[in-house]
C-alpha cells in the first residue's frame, strides 16, 4: 500500500497517520473507522490556491463537498480559503450549520427542488449553477417573490469525453447534466437567462468527468467554452465574467493511477484560458474550479478488523472485514480498485494472496481481489488507503449496518468528527402503526 501524506510505518511496525498509531485508534474508536489525515487535506487545498496565485488569474477554488461533506470538513475548507459546492439541501444545511460563509457557496444539481432553492435564496448563497430551463423559471419566480437577485452560472455540456469510466463521465453529449453546447441549447439558455429579471448571469460552467489524469480534456473544454463566450458576446453583446471548468482531477488509488500535480492541471487551464481569451480579444474572466476527490481522496484511510477467513484450497482465500459495501460502495458500483495493508503488522513480508470480502449479504460485496498480505490472522487490522472521497459520503445502512465513526488526525491528536451510528440512527425513525402494535397476550 502506498503511504500518502503523513502516513508512516512506525518503530513498532504499525501504520501511523498524523502521528497516531492506527492500533491505538482502533482501540479508542473501534472499527470500521474512517481516518482522515488533516494535514494532507490542508496541503491539497493550498496546492490549488498556490498554483492559481502563480498564474496571476482571478480565481475561486470550490471544494466539491459531495466527495466528503461534514461540518468539520467545512471548517477546514473555510480556514483554507476555498469556496464550497453543494448539491442538496442536506449539504447546504451542513455547510450553514458549520458557519461556512453563504456567499462562498455554489449550488449545483440537475433537479433542485423549489424547497431547496428557497433555502438557498434565504441563506443568500453566492451562486446557483443552473442546469436546465425549468430551473431558470423556478429560480426567477422564487427570487422575485423574495425581491432578490440570484447569481447564476449556466452548466453547459461541452461534448468532451474525458476518457474515463463510462459511469463517471459527464461531458459527452448523452448526459443528464446541463445545456448542450453543440446543438444550440446552451445559446438559448443564455438568451433566456438574460431576459429573466431576477437572475444575474455571471458566466458558464463545464465539468467533463472524474478521475482524469491528463490536461487535454480541460484544454478542449476551455477551447469550446471560449468559442461559445465569443459567440455570445458577438451576437448578444453579453460578456461573461466567470468561467468554471469543474473538477475531476485524478488521484492515486492503486499503482495503475498516475495523477498529475495540481499545479499541472491549473497551469494547463490557465494557459488555455489566457491564450484563448487573448485570441478573441475578450477580457479575462475569473476562473473557478471544483476539485472534490483530489482534496480528500488520498487523505482518507479505512481501518477494519479482520474476522472470518474462508480458505477454498486451490481456488481462493477470502478474508472478511467488519464493514464492506456499506462504508465503501465504489468497488461494487464502479469496479473501483483499492490497495490495503495489515496496519498492525506492516513490516512483515507478504506470504499469501487473499481477497477481501465485506460482511453484507451480497456476493458482490467484495472490497479487494487478490491482495498480497502477510499470513492473515483473525483480529488483524486491515487499512485500505485512498478512501477519503465518495466512501463516507456514499455510505448506506444496507443490512441495517451502522455507519462508522470519522476521525481527523493531526500532530499526534485524533478528534472524532462524526460519531459512530447508534442503533437509534438505524431504527430510530421507524414507527409502528397502532394496528400493528404488539397486543398484550390475553390470559
Ligand atoms: C462531482 C463534481 C465535481 C467534483 O468531482 P471530483 O471528481 O470529485 O473532483 C465537481 N463539479 C461537479 C459539477 C461535479 O458534479
Coordinates of C-alpha atoms and ligand atoms in Angstrom, one line a residue:
X1 CA 0.0 0.0 0.0
X2 CA 1.3 3.4 -0.9
X3 CA 1.8 5.8 2.1
X4 CA 0.1 9.1 1.4
X5 CA 0.6 12.3 3.3
X6 CA 1.8 11.9 6.9
X7 CA 1.3 8.1 6.8
X8 CA 4.4 6.1 8.0
X9 CA 5.3 2.7 9.4
X10 CA 6.4 3.4 13.0
X11 CA 9.1 1.7 15.1
X12 CA 6.5 -0.9 16.3
X13 CA 5.9 -1.9 12.7
X14 CA 2.4 -0.4 12.7
X15 CA 0.7 2.1 10.4
X16 CA 0.7 5.6 11.8
X17 CA -1.2 8.5 10.3
X18 CA -1.0 12.1 11.6
X19 CA 1.3 10.9 14.4
X20 CA -1.4 8.5 15.6
X21 CA -0.8 4.7 15.8
X22 CA -3.7 3.0 13.9
X23 CA -3.8 0.2 16.5
X24 CA -4.5 2.8 19.2
X25 CA -7.1 4.5 17.0
X26 CA -8.8 1.1 16.6
X27 CA -8.9 0.5 20.4
X28 CA -10.1 4.0 21.1
X29 CA -12.7 4.5 18.4
X30 CA -13.5 0.9 17.3
X31 CA -13.6 -0.3 13.7
X32 CA -14.5 0.2 10.9
X33 CA -13.1 3.6 11.2
X34 CA -12.6 6.4 8.7
X35 CA -9.3 8.1 9.4
X36 CA -8.5 11.5 7.7
X37 CA -5.0 13.0 7.5
X38 CA -5.9 16.6 8.2
X39 CA -2.6 17.9 7.2
X40 CA -2.9 16.3 3.8
X41 CA -6.3 17.8 3.2
X42 CA -4.9 21.2 4.0
X43 CA -1.9 20.7 1.8
X44 CA -4.1 19.8 -1.2
X45 CA -6.2 22.9 -0.6
X46 CA -3.1 25.0 -0.5
X47 CA -1.6 23.5 -3.6
X48 CA -4.6 24.5 -5.7
X49 CA -4.6 28.0 -4.2
X50 CA -0.8 28.5 -4.7
X51 CA -1.0 27.2 -8.2
X52 CA -3.6 29.7 -9.1
X53 CA -1.9 32.5 -7.4
X54 CA 1.2 31.8 -9.5
X55 CA -0.9 32.3 -12.7
X56 CA -2.0 35.8 -11.8
X57 CA -5.6 34.9 -12.7
X58 CA -8.5 35.9 -10.6
X59 CA -9.9 32.6 -9.3
X60 CA -12.0 30.6 -6.9
X61 CA -11.3 27.0 -5.9
X62 CA -14.5 25.5 -4.7
X63 CA -14.3 22.2 -2.9
X64 CA -17.0 19.8 -4.3
X65 CA -18.4 18.8 -0.9
X66 CA -20.2 15.8 -2.2
X67 CA -16.9 13.9 -2.0
X68 CA -17.0 14.2 1.8
X69 CA -19.3 16.6 3.5
X70 CA -19.2 17.0 7.2
X71 CA -19.2 20.1 9.4
X72 CA -15.5 19.7 10.5
X73 CA -14.6 19.4 6.8
X74 CA -16.4 22.6 6.0
X75 CA -14.4 24.3 8.8
X76 CA -11.2 23.2 7.2
X77 CA -12.3 24.4 3.7
X78 CA -13.2 27.8 5.1
X79 CA -9.9 28.1 7.0
X80 CA -8.0 27.2 3.8
X81 CA -9.8 30.0 1.9
X82 CA -11.7 27.8 -0.5
X83 CA -15.3 28.1 -1.7
X84 CA -17.8 25.2 -1.4
X85 CA -20.1 23.4 -3.8
X86 CA -23.2 21.8 -2.6
X87 CA -25.7 19.7 -4.5
X88 CA -28.6 19.2 -2.0
X89 CA -30.4 20.8 0.9
X90 CA -28.6 18.4 3.2
X91 CA -25.1 19.5 2.1
X92 CA -26.2 23.2 2.2
X93 CA -27.6 22.6 5.8
X94 CA -24.3 21.0 6.8
X95 CA -22.3 24.0 5.5
X96 CA -24.5 26.6 7.1
X97 CA -24.5 24.8 10.4
X98 CA -20.7 24.8 10.3
X99 CA -20.8 28.5 9.8
X100 CA -19.5 28.4 6.3
X101 CA -19.9 31.8 4.6
X102 CA -23.0 31.6 2.4
X103 CA -21.6 34.0 -0.1
X104 CA -18.9 31.4 -1.0
X105 CA -21.4 28.5 -1.5
X106 CA -22.3 27.4 -5.0
X107 CA -25.4 25.3 -5.5
X108 CA -25.3 22.5 -8.1
X109 CA -27.7 19.9 -9.2
X110 CA -29.9 18.8 -12.2
X111 CA -33.1 18.8 -10.2
X112 CA -33.1 21.3 -7.4
X113 CA -36.5 21.3 -5.7
X114 CA -38.3 24.5 -5.0
X115 CA -37.7 24.0 -1.3
X116 CA -34.0 23.7 -1.9
X117 CA -34.0 26.8 -4.0
X118 CA -35.9 28.7 -1.3
X119 CA -33.5 27.5 1.4
X120 CA -30.5 28.7 -0.7
X121 CA -32.1 32.0 -1.6
X122 CA -32.9 32.7 2.1
X123 CA -29.4 31.9 3.0
X124 CA -28.2 34.3 0.3
X125 CA -25.7 31.9 -1.2
X126 CA -23.1 33.0 -3.7
X127 CA -24.3 31.4 -6.9
X128 CA -26.7 28.9 -8.5
X129 CA -25.2 26.7 -11.2
X130 CA -28.4 26.3 -13.2
X131 CA -28.8 23.1 -15.1
X132 CA -32.0 23.4 -17.2
X133 CA -34.8 25.6 -18.4
X134 CA -37.3 24.6 -15.7
X135 CA -34.8 25.7 -13.0
X136 CA -34.3 29.1 -14.7
X137 CA -38.0 29.8 -14.5
X138 CA -38.5 28.4 -10.9
X139 CA -35.4 30.3 -9.6
X140 CA -36.5 33.5 -11.2
X141 CA -40.0 33.3 -9.7
X142 CA -38.8 32.3 -6.3
X143 CA -36.3 35.2 -6.3
X144 CA -38.9 37.6 -7.5
X145 CA -41.2 36.6 -4.6
X146 CA -38.3 37.5 -2.2
X147 CA -37.3 40.6 -4.1
X148 CA -33.8 39.4 -4.6
X149 CA -31.5 38.8 -7.5
X150 CA -29.7 35.4 -7.8
X151 CA -26.2 35.0 -9.3
X152 CA -26.2 32.3 -12.0
X153 CA -23.8 30.2 -13.9
X154 CA -25.2 28.1 -16.7
X155 CA -24.0 24.5 -16.7
X156 CA -23.2 23.5 -20.2
X157 CA -22.5 20.1 -21.6
X158 CA -19.4 20.8 -23.7
X159 CA -19.3 17.4 -25.5
X160 CA -15.9 16.5 -24.3
X161 CA -15.3 12.9 -23.2
X162 CA -12.5 12.8 -20.7
X163 CA -11.6 9.2 -21.3
X164 CA -12.8 7.8 -18.1
X165 CA -15.0 5.0 -16.7
X166 CA -18.4 5.4 -18.5
X167 CA -20.3 5.6 -15.3
X168 CA -18.4 8.6 -14.1
X169 CA -18.1 10.7 -17.2
X170 CA -20.4 13.6 -17.7
X171 CA -19.0 15.7 -20.5
X172 CA -20.3 13.8 -23.5
X173 CA -23.5 14.8 -25.4
X174 CA -25.6 12.0 -24.0
X175 CA -25.7 13.2 -20.4
X176 CA -28.4 14.1 -17.9
X177 CA -26.4 17.3 -17.0
X178 CA -26.5 20.7 -18.4
X179 CA -27.4 22.7 -21.6
X180 CA -25.8 21.1 -24.7
X181 CA -23.3 23.3 -26.4
X182 CA -23.3 21.6 -29.8
X183 CA -27.0 21.9 -30.7
X184 CA -27.7 25.5 -29.7
X185 CA -29.4 24.7 -26.4
X186 CA -26.7 26.5 -24.4
X187 CA -27.1 29.6 -26.6
X188 CA -30.9 29.6 -26.0
X189 CA -30.3 29.2 -22.3
X190 CA -28.1 32.4 -22.3
X191 CA -30.8 34.3 -24.2
X192 CA -33.4 33.1 -21.8
X193 CA -31.4 34.0 -18.7
X194 CA -30.7 37.5 -19.9
X195 CA -34.5 38.0 -20.2
X196 CA -35.2 36.9 -16.6
X197 CA -35.0 40.0 -14.4
X198 CA -34.2 38.3 -11.1
X199 CA -31.2 36.5 -12.4
X200 CA -27.7 37.9 -12.7
X201 CA -25.7 35.9 -15.2
X202 CA -22.1 35.6 -14.2
X203 CA -20.9 33.0 -16.8
X204 CA -20.7 29.4 -17.6
X205 CA -19.8 26.1 -16.1
X206 CA -18.4 22.9 -17.6
X207 CA -17.5 19.6 -15.8
X208 CA -16.0 17.0 -18.0
X209 CA -15.8 13.9 -15.8
X210 CA -13.9 12.4 -12.9
X211 CA -10.6 10.7 -12.1
X212 CA -8.9 12.5 -15.1
X213 CA -5.1 12.0 -15.5
X214 CA -4.4 14.3 -18.4
X215 CA -4.8 18.0 -19.1
X216 CA -6.1 17.6 -22.6
X217 CA -9.7 17.3 -21.7
X218 CA -9.6 20.6 -19.8
X219 CA -7.9 22.3 -22.7
X220 CA -10.6 21.1 -25.1
X221 CA -13.3 22.2 -22.7
X222 CA -11.7 25.6 -22.4
X223 CA -11.5 25.9 -26.2
X224 CA -15.1 25.1 -26.7
X225 CA -16.3 27.3 -23.8
X226 CA -14.2 30.3 -25.1
X227 CA -15.6 30.0 -28.6
X228 CA -19.1 29.9 -27.1
X229 CA -18.3 33.0 -24.9
X230 CA -17.1 34.9 -28.0
X231 CA -20.3 33.8 -29.9
X232 CA -22.5 35.1 -27.1
X233 CA -20.6 38.4 -26.9
X234 CA -20.8 38.9 -30.7
X235 CA -24.5 38.1 -31.0
X236 CA -25.9 39.1 -27.7
X237 CA -23.4 41.8 -26.6
X238 CA -23.0 40.0 -23.3
X239 CA -19.6 39.3 -21.7
X240 CA -19.1 36.5 -19.2
X241 CA -17.1 37.4 -16.1
X242 CA -16.8 33.8 -14.7
X243 CA -15.7 30.6 -16.3
X244 CA -16.0 27.5 -14.2
X245 CA -14.1 24.4 -15.5
X246 CA -15.3 22.0 -12.9
X247 CA -13.4 19.2 -11.1
X248 CA -12.4 15.7 -11.9
X249 CA -8.7 15.8 -11.1
X250 CA -7.4 12.3 -10.6
X251 CA -5.9 10.7 -7.6
X252 CA -3.9 7.5 -6.8
X253 CA -5.9 4.6 -5.7
X254 CA -3.5 1.9 -7.0
X255 CA -0.2 1.8 -8.8
X256 CA -2.0 2.0 -12.1
X257 CA -3.1 5.5 -11.4
X258 CA -0.9 8.3 -12.4
X259 CA -2.2 11.7 -11.2
X260 CA -0.6 14.9 -12.2
X261 CA 0.4 17.5 -9.6
X262 CA -2.5 20.0 -9.0
X263 CA -0.2 22.7 -10.4
X264 CA -0.1 20.9 -13.8
X265 CA -3.9 20.9 -14.2
X266 CA -4.1 24.5 -13.0
X267 CA -1.2 25.6 -15.3
X268 CA -2.8 23.9 -18.3
X269 CA -6.2 25.5 -17.6
X270 CA -4.6 28.9 -17.1
X271 CA -2.5 28.7 -20.3
X272 CA -5.5 27.6 -22.4
X273 CA -7.7 30.3 -20.9
X274 CA -5.2 33.1 -21.3
X275 CA -4.4 32.1 -24.9
X276 CA -8.0 31.7 -26.0
X277 CA -9.4 34.8 -24.5
X278 CA -6.5 36.9 -25.8
X279 CA -7.2 35.4 -29.3
X280 CA -10.8 36.6 -29.1
X281 CA -9.8 39.9 -27.5
X282 CA -12.0 39.1 -24.6
X283 CA -11.5 40.4 -21.1
X284 CA -10.1 37.5 -18.9
X285 CA -12.9 36.1 -16.7
X286 CA -12.5 34.9 -13.2
X287 CA -11.6 31.1 -13.4
X288 CA -13.3 28.7 -11.0
X289 CA -12.5 25.1 -10.5
X290 CA -14.2 22.4 -8.3
X291 CA -11.9 19.7 -7.0
X292 CA -13.6 17.1 -4.8
X293 CA -11.8 13.8 -4.9
X294 CA -8.4 15.3 -5.2
X295 CA -8.8 17.3 -2.0
X296 CA -9.9 14.5 0.3
X297 CA -9.4 11.1 -1.5
X298 CA -5.9 10.3 -0.6
X299 CA -6.3 11.8 2.9
X300 CA -8.7 9.0 3.9
X301 CA -7.9 5.5 5.1
X302 CA -10.5 3.0 6.3
X303 CA -9.5 0.7 9.2
X304 CA -11.2 -2.6 9.5
X305 CA -10.8 -5.6 11.8
X306 CA -10.4 -8.9 10.1
X307 CA -12.9 -11.6 11.2
X308 CA -13.7 -14.8 9.4
X309 CA -11.4 -16.4 6.9
X310 CA -12.6 -18.9 4.3
X311 CA -9.9 -20.9 2.5
X312 CA -11.0 -22.8 -0.6
X313 CA -7.9 -24.9 -1.3
X314 CA -6.6 -24.4 -4.8
X315 CA -9.2 -21.7 -5.5
X316 CA -9.1 -18.6 -3.3
X317 CA -8.8 -17.4 0.3
X318 CA -11.4 -14.9 1.4
X319 CA -10.8 -12.7 4.5
X320 CA -13.9 -10.9 5.7
X321 CA -13.8 -7.5 7.4
X322 CA -16.3 -5.8 9.7
X323 CA -17.5 -3.4 7.0
X324 CA -17.8 -3.5 3.2
X325 CA -20.1 -2.0 0.6
X326 CA -22.0 -0.1 3.3
X327 CA -18.9 2.0 4.1
X328 CA -17.3 1.8 0.6
X329 CA -19.8 1.0 -2.3
X330 CA -17.3 2.0 -5.0
X331 CA -15.9 -1.5 -5.8
X332 CA -19.5 -2.8 -6.2
X333 CA -20.7 0.3 -8.1
X334 CA -17.7 1.1 -10.3
X335 CA -15.5 -1.9 -10.1
X336 CA -13.1 0.5 -8.2
X337 CA -9.7 -0.8 -7.1
X338 CA -8.0 -0.2 -3.8
X339 CA -4.8 -1.1 -2.0
X340 CA -4.5 -2.3 1.6
X341 CA -2.1 -3.4 4.2
X342 CA -2.1 -5.1 7.6
X343 CA -1.9 -2.0 9.8
X344 CA -0.8 -3.9 12.9
X345 CA 2.0 -5.9 11.2
X346 CA 3.0 -3.5 8.4
X347 CA 6.6 -4.6 8.1
X348 CA 6.0 -8.4 7.8
X349 CA 6.7 -10.0 4.5
X350 CA 3.8 -10.8 2.2
X351 CA 3.1 -14.6 2.3
X352 CA -0.3 -15.1 0.8
X353 CA -2.8 -13.7 -1.7
X354 CA -6.2 -13.1 -0.3
X355 CA -9.5 -11.4 -1.4
X356 CA -11.2 -9.0 1.0
X357 CA -14.9 -9.5 1.5
X358 CA -17.4 -7.3 3.2
X359 CA -20.0 -8.5 5.6
X360 CA -23.1 -7.7 3.6
X361 CA -25.5 -10.2 2.1
X362 CA -24.4 -9.7 -1.4
X363 CA -22.0 -11.8 -3.4
X364 CA -20.8 -8.5 -5.0
X365 CA -19.7 -7.1 -1.6
X366 CA -16.0 -7.5 -2.3
X367 CA -13.6 -4.7 -1.5
X368 CA -10.3 -6.0 -3.0
X369 CA -9.5 -9.1 -5.1
X370 CA -6.1 -10.8 -5.0
X371 CA -4.3 -8.8 -2.3
X372 CA -0.8 -9.9 -1.2
X373 CA -0.5 -9.8 2.6
X374 CA 1.5 -11.4 5.5
X375 CA -0.2 -14.5 6.9
X376 CA -3.5 -13.1 8.0
X377 CA -5.0 -13.9 11.4
X378 CA -8.4 -13.1 12.7
X379 CA -8.2 -9.9 14.7
X380 CA -5.6 -8.2 12.4
X381 CA -6.3 -4.7 11.3
X382 CA -6.7 -4.0 7.6
X383 CA -6.0 -0.5 6.4
X384 CA -7.5 0.4 3.0
X385 CA -5.9 3.6 1.5
X386 CA -7.4 6.4 -0.6
X387 CA -10.9 6.1 0.8
X388 CA -11.4 9.7 1.6
X389 CA -13.7 10.6 -1.3
X390 CA -17.1 9.1 -2.1
X391 CA -16.9 6.5 0.8
X392 CA -18.3 8.1 3.9
X393 CA -20.3 10.2 1.5
X394 CA -21.9 7.2 -0.2
X395 CA -22.2 5.0 2.9
X396 CA -25.6 3.3 3.4
X397 CA -27.5 1.5 6.1
X398 CA -27.9 -1.7 4.0
X399 CA -28.4 -4.7 6.2
X400 CA -29.0 -2.0 8.9
X401 CA -25.3 -1.8 9.5
X402 CA -24.4 1.3 11.5
X403 CA -22.1 3.8 9.7
X404 CA -18.6 4.0 11.1
X405 CA -17.1 6.9 13.0
X406 CA -14.9 9.5 11.3
X407 CA -11.7 10.9 13.0
X408 CA -9.4 13.6 11.9
X409 CA -5.8 13.0 12.9
X410 CA -3.0 15.6 13.1
X411 CA 0.2 16.0 15.0
X412 CA -0.5 13.0 17.3
X413 CA -4.0 14.1 18.1
X414 CA -7.2 12.3 17.0
X415 CA -10.5 14.1 17.0
X416 CA -13.9 12.5 16.4
X417 CA -15.7 14.5 13.7
X418 CA -18.6 12.1 13.1
X419 CA -19.6 9.7 15.9
X420 CA -20.4 6.1 15.1
X421 CA -24.1 5.5 14.4
X422 CA -26.1 4.3 17.3
X423 CA -28.9 1.7 16.9
X424 CA -31.2 4.6 17.1
X425 CA -29.6 6.0 13.9
X426 CA -30.7 2.9 12.1
X427 CA -34.0 2.2 13.7
X428 CA -34.9 5.5 15.4
X429 CA -37.1 6.8 12.6
X430 CA -39.2 3.6 12.4
X431 CA -42.8 3.8 13.5
X432 CA -45.2 1.0 14.3
X433 CA -48.8 1.9 13.4
X434 CA -51.3 1.3 16.2
X435 CA -52.9 -1.6 14.3
X436 CA -49.5 -3.4 14.2
X437 CA -48.7 -2.8 17.9
X438 CA -48.0 -6.0 19.8
X439 CA -51.1 -6.7 21.8
X440 CA -50.8 -7.9 25.4
X441 CA -51.5 -11.7 25.4
X442 CA -55.0 -12.4 26.8
X443 CA -54.9 -14.7 29.9
Ligands
LIG1 C1 -18.6 15.7 -8.8 C2 -18.4 17.0 -9.3 C3 -17.2 17.7 -9.0 C4 -16.0 17.0 -8.3 O1 -15.5 16.0 -9.0 P1 -14.2 15.2 -8.4 O2 -14.0 14.1 -9.4 O3 -14.6 14.8 -7.1 O4 -13.1 16.2 -8.4 C5 -17.0 19.0 -9.5 N1 -18.0 19.6 -10.2 C6 -19.2 19.0 -10.5 C7 -20.2 19.7 -11.2 C8 -19.4 17.7 -10.1 O5 -20.5 17.1 -10.3

